[in-house]
Amino acid sequence: VPVVSTASAFRYEPDVPILIPGINDAHAEALHDQRRTRGWRGFIAPIPNCTTTGLAVSLKPLHDAFGVRTVMMTSLQAVSGAGRQGGV
């Protein structure tokens, strides 16, 4: 079964690409290797968090037109977004 997930469980697996449509479409080719090595008929493809997606989608046209060498960005995320308990 093909699965596109927002969960972080597979994000650091070497054969699992994190896909951002229109940004890194060529990474979808890794899904063929994933199916073969894992013996799956489907695949798992996690998507990045919303901050990463928004930044990448905003920067790609600028990079394509002018080149982007450095970006500095700060994101303050809720602890609960990582699945952790609050009240530290």
Short mmCIF file of N, CA and C in Angstrom, two decimals:
data_model
loop_
_atom_site.label_atom_id
_atom_site.label_comp_id
_atom_site.label_asym_id
_atom_site.label_seq_id
_atom_site.Cartn_x
_atom_site.Cartn_y
_atom_site.Cartn_z
N VAL A 1 0.85 -1.17 0.00
CA VAL A 1 0.00 0.00 0.00
C VAL A 1 0.90 1.25 0.00
N PRO A 2 0.75 2.15 -0.94
CA PRO A 2 1.50 3.40 -0.91
C PRO A 2 1.05 4.27 0.26
N VAL A 3 2.02 4.81 1.00
CA VAL A 3 1.71 5.64 2.16
C VAL A 3 2.52 6.93 2.09
N VAL A 4 1.83 8.06 2.14
CA VAL A 4 2.46 9.37 2.30
C VAL A 4 2.06 9.82 3.70
N SER A 5 3.04 10.09 4.54
CA SER A 5 2.77 10.28 5.95
C SER A 5 3.36 11.57 6.50
N THR A 6 2.71 12.12 7.49
CA THR A 6 3.27 13.26 8.21
C THR A 6 4.02 12.81 9.46
N ALA A 7 4.00 11.52 9.75
CA ALA A 7 4.69 10.98 10.92
C ALA A 7 6.20 11.02 10.71
N SER A 8 6.94 11.11 11.78
CA SER A 8 8.40 11.20 11.68
C SER A 8 9.09 9.84 11.76
N ALA A 9 8.33 8.77 11.91
CA ALA A 9 8.92 7.45 12.17
C ALA A 9 9.95 7.01 11.14
N PHE A 10 9.75 7.27 9.88
CA PHE A 10 10.65 6.79 8.84
C PHE A 10 11.57 7.87 8.28
N ARG A 11 11.53 9.06 8.81
CA ARG A 11 12.24 10.19 8.21
C ARG A 11 13.75 10.02 8.12
N TYR A 12 14.34 9.22 8.97
CA TYR A 12 15.81 9.09 8.98
C TYR A 12 16.28 7.77 8.38
N GLU A 13 15.40 7.03 7.74
CA GLU A 13 15.79 5.80 7.06
C GLU A 13 16.47 6.16 5.75
N PRO A 14 17.61 5.53 5.41
CA PRO A 14 18.35 5.92 4.21
C PRO A 14 17.60 5.71 2.90
N ASP A 15 16.66 4.77 2.87
CA ASP A 15 15.94 4.51 1.61
C ASP A 15 14.55 5.15 1.58
N VAL A 16 14.31 6.09 2.47
CA VAL A 16 13.01 6.75 2.55
C VAL A 16 13.19 8.24 2.25
N PRO A 17 12.81 8.68 1.05
CA PRO A 17 12.97 10.09 0.71
C PRO A 17 11.89 10.94 1.37
N ILE A 18 12.28 12.12 1.81
CA ILE A 18 11.30 13.11 2.28
C ILE A 18 10.98 13.97 1.07
N LEU A 19 9.74 13.92 0.63
CA LEU A 19 9.36 14.55 -0.63
C LEU A 19 8.66 15.89 -0.42
N ILE A 20 9.06 16.86 -1.24
CA ILE A 20 8.36 18.14 -1.31
C ILE A 20 8.03 18.34 -2.79
N PRO A 21 6.77 18.13 -3.18
CA PRO A 21 6.41 18.24 -4.60
C PRO A 21 6.83 19.58 -5.20
N GLY A 22 7.45 19.50 -6.37
CA GLY A 22 7.91 20.69 -7.05
C GLY A 22 9.28 21.16 -6.60
N ILE A 23 9.81 20.55 -5.56
CA ILE A 23 11.11 20.95 -5.03
C ILE A 23 12.16 19.88 -5.29
N ASN A 24 11.89 18.66 -4.88
CA ASN A 24 12.86 17.57 -5.05
C ASN A 24 12.22 16.34 -5.69
N ASP A 25 11.52 16.57 -6.78
CA ASP A 25 10.79 15.49 -7.46
C ASP A 25 11.68 14.30 -7.81
N ALA A 26 12.94 14.54 -8.12
CA ALA A 26 13.85 13.44 -8.50
C ALA A 26 14.06 12.46 -7.35
N HIS A 27 13.83 12.88 -6.12
CA HIS A 27 14.01 11.98 -4.97
C HIS A 27 12.97 10.86 -4.97
N ALA A 28 11.89 11.03 -5.69
CA ALA A 28 10.87 9.98 -5.77
C ALA A 28 11.42 8.71 -6.39
N GLU A 29 12.50 8.83 -7.16
CA GLU A 29 13.13 7.64 -7.75
C GLU A 29 13.60 6.67 -6.68
N ALA A 30 13.93 7.16 -5.49
CA ALA A 30 14.37 6.30 -4.39
C ALA A 30 13.28 5.32 -3.97
N LEU A 31 12.04 5.62 -4.28
CA LEU A 31 10.94 4.73 -3.90
C LEU A 31 11.05 3.38 -4.61
N HIS A 32 11.61 3.36 -5.82
CA HIS A 32 11.80 2.09 -6.53
C HIS A 32 12.79 1.21 -5.76
N ASP A 33 13.89 1.80 -5.30
CA ASP A 33 14.87 1.05 -4.51
C ASP A 33 14.27 0.59 -3.19
N GLN A 34 13.48 1.45 -2.57
CA GLN A 34 12.84 1.11 -1.30
C GLN A 34 11.96 -0.12 -1.47
N ARG A 35 11.15 -0.15 -2.51
CA ARG A 35 10.27 -1.31 -2.75
C ARG A 35 11.09 -2.57 -2.95
N ARG A 36 12.16 -2.46 -3.72
CA ARG A 36 12.97 -3.63 -4.03
C ARG A 36 13.68 -4.15 -2.77
N THR A 37 14.34 -3.28 -2.03
CA THR A 37 15.11 -3.75 -0.87
C THR A 37 14.23 -4.22 0.27
N ARG A 38 13.07 -3.64 0.42
CA ARG A 38 12.17 -4.04 1.51
C ARG A 38 11.16 -5.11 1.09
N GLY A 39 11.10 -5.39 -0.21
CA GLY A 39 10.15 -6.39 -0.68
C GLY A 39 8.70 -5.92 -0.61
N TRP A 40 8.49 -4.63 -0.70
CA TRP A 40 7.15 -4.05 -0.60
C TRP A 40 6.57 -3.82 -1.98
N ARG A 41 5.25 -3.90 -2.08
CA ARG A 41 4.57 -3.49 -3.31
C ARG A 41 4.23 -2.00 -3.26
N GLY A 42 4.07 -1.48 -2.08
CA GLY A 42 3.81 -0.05 -1.90
C GLY A 42 5.08 0.66 -1.49
N PHE A 43 4.92 1.78 -0.80
CA PHE A 43 6.08 2.55 -0.34
C PHE A 43 5.66 3.42 0.83
N ILE A 44 6.67 3.97 1.52
CA ILE A 44 6.43 4.98 2.55
C ILE A 44 7.20 6.23 2.14
N ALA A 45 6.54 7.36 2.14
CA ALA A 45 7.17 8.63 1.78
C ALA A 45 6.67 9.69 2.75
N PRO A 46 7.46 10.01 3.77
CA PRO A 46 7.04 11.07 4.69
C PRO A 46 7.22 12.44 4.06
N ILE A 47 6.43 13.37 4.52
CA ILE A 47 6.59 14.75 4.08
C ILE A 47 7.19 15.54 5.24
N PRO A 48 7.91 16.61 4.96
CA PRO A 48 8.53 17.38 6.04
C PRO A 48 7.49 18.19 6.80
N ASN A 49 7.94 18.80 7.88
CA ASN A 49 6.98 19.61 8.63
C ASN A 49 6.61 20.86 7.84
N CYS A 50 5.57 21.51 8.25
CA CYS A 50 5.01 22.63 7.49
C CYS A 50 5.98 23.81 7.37
N THR A 51 6.81 24.03 8.36
CA THR A 51 7.76 25.13 8.29
C THR A 51 8.78 24.89 7.19
N THR A 52 9.29 23.67 7.11
CA THR A 52 10.26 23.32 6.07
C THR A 52 9.64 23.43 4.70
N THR A 53 8.42 22.93 4.55
CA THR A 53 7.76 22.99 3.25
C THR A 53 7.54 24.43 2.81
N GLY A 54 7.02 25.26 3.69
CA GLY A 54 6.78 26.66 3.35
C GLY A 54 8.06 27.39 2.96
N LEU A 55 9.13 27.12 3.68
CA LEU A 55 10.41 27.76 3.38
C LEU A 55 10.94 27.28 2.03
N ALA A 56 10.91 25.97 1.79
CA ALA A 56 11.43 25.43 0.53
C ALA A 56 10.64 25.92 -0.67
N VAL A 57 9.32 25.94 -0.55
CA VAL A 57 8.48 26.38 -1.66
C VAL A 57 8.70 27.87 -1.94
N SER A 58 8.95 28.65 -0.91
CA SER A 58 9.21 30.08 -1.09
C SER A 58 10.59 30.35 -1.69
N LEU A 59 11.57 29.55 -1.29
CA LEU A 59 12.94 29.80 -1.73
C LEU A 59 13.26 29.24 -3.12
N LYS A 60 12.59 28.18 -3.54
CA LYS A 60 12.95 27.55 -4.82
C LYS A 60 12.89 28.51 -6.00
N PRO A 61 11.82 29.28 -6.20
CA PRO A 61 11.82 30.20 -7.34
C PRO A 61 12.91 31.26 -7.24
N LEU A 62 13.20 31.70 -6.03
CA LEU A 62 14.28 32.67 -5.85
C LEU A 62 15.64 32.04 -6.19
N HIS A 63 15.82 30.80 -5.74
CA HIS A 63 17.06 30.10 -6.05
C HIS A 63 17.21 29.86 -7.55
N ASP A 64 16.13 29.45 -8.19
CA ASP A 64 16.17 29.20 -9.63
C ASP A 64 16.48 30.48 -10.41
N ALA A 65 15.94 31.60 -9.97
CA ALA A 65 16.12 32.86 -10.70
C ALA A 65 17.43 33.57 -10.38
N PHE A 66 17.83 33.54 -9.12
CA PHE A 66 18.97 34.36 -8.70
C PHE A 66 20.09 33.59 -8.01
N GLY A 67 19.77 32.38 -7.53
CA GLY A 67 20.73 31.63 -6.71
C GLY A 67 20.61 32.07 -5.26
N VAL A 68 20.59 31.12 -4.38
CA VAL A 68 20.54 31.41 -2.94
C VAL A 68 21.71 30.66 -2.31
N ARG A 69 22.58 31.38 -1.66
CA ARG A 69 23.74 30.74 -1.04
C ARG A 69 23.54 30.48 0.44
N THR A 70 22.84 31.36 1.12
CA THR A 70 22.69 31.23 2.57
C THR A 70 21.29 31.66 2.97
N VAL A 71 20.72 30.93 3.89
CA VAL A 71 19.43 31.29 4.47
C VAL A 71 19.54 31.12 5.98
N MET A 72 19.06 32.08 6.71
CA MET A 72 18.98 31.96 8.16
C MET A 72 17.51 32.09 8.54
N MET A 73 17.01 31.11 9.26
CA MET A 73 15.60 31.08 9.62
C MET A 73 15.48 30.56 11.04
N THR A 74 14.57 31.11 11.78
CA THR A 74 14.29 30.64 13.13
C THR A 74 12.84 30.20 13.18
N SER A 75 12.61 29.04 13.75
CA SER A 75 11.25 28.53 13.91
C SER A 75 11.07 28.09 15.35
N LEU A 76 10.04 28.57 15.98
CA LEU A 76 9.72 28.17 17.35
C LEU A 76 8.55 27.20 17.27
N GLN A 77 8.80 25.96 17.63
CA GLN A 77 7.81 24.90 17.49
C GLN A 77 7.32 24.44 18.87
N ALA A 78 6.10 24.02 18.93
CA ALA A 78 5.55 23.49 20.17
C ALA A 78 6.15 22.12 20.47
N VAL A 79 6.43 21.85 21.73
CA VAL A 79 6.94 20.55 22.13
C VAL A 79 5.92 19.47 21.79
N SER A 80 4.64 19.79 21.90
CA SER A 80 3.60 18.80 21.63
C SER A 80 3.60 18.35 20.18
N GLY A 81 4.14 19.16 19.28
CA GLY A 81 4.22 18.77 17.87
C GLY A 81 5.14 17.60 17.65
N ALA A 82 6.07 17.36 18.56
CA ALA A 82 6.99 16.23 18.46
C ALA A 82 6.43 15.02 19.19
N GLY A 83 5.21 15.13 19.70
CA GLY A 83 4.59 14.01 20.41
C GLY A 83 5.01 13.92 21.87
N ARG A 84 5.60 14.96 22.40
CA ARG A 84 6.05 14.95 23.79
C ARG A 84 5.02 15.64 24.69
N GLN A 85 5.08 15.30 25.95
CA GLN A 85 4.19 15.92 26.93
C GLN A 85 4.62 17.35 27.21
N GLY A 86 3.68 18.21 27.45
CA GLY A 86 3.98 19.58 27.84
C GLY A 86 4.32 19.65 29.32
N GLY A 87 4.46 20.84 29.85
CA GLY A 87 4.70 21.02 31.28
C GLY A 87 6.08 20.60 31.73
N VAL A 88 7.07 20.91 30.92
CA VAL A 88 8.45 20.52 31.25
C VAL A 88 8.89 21.15 32.53
#
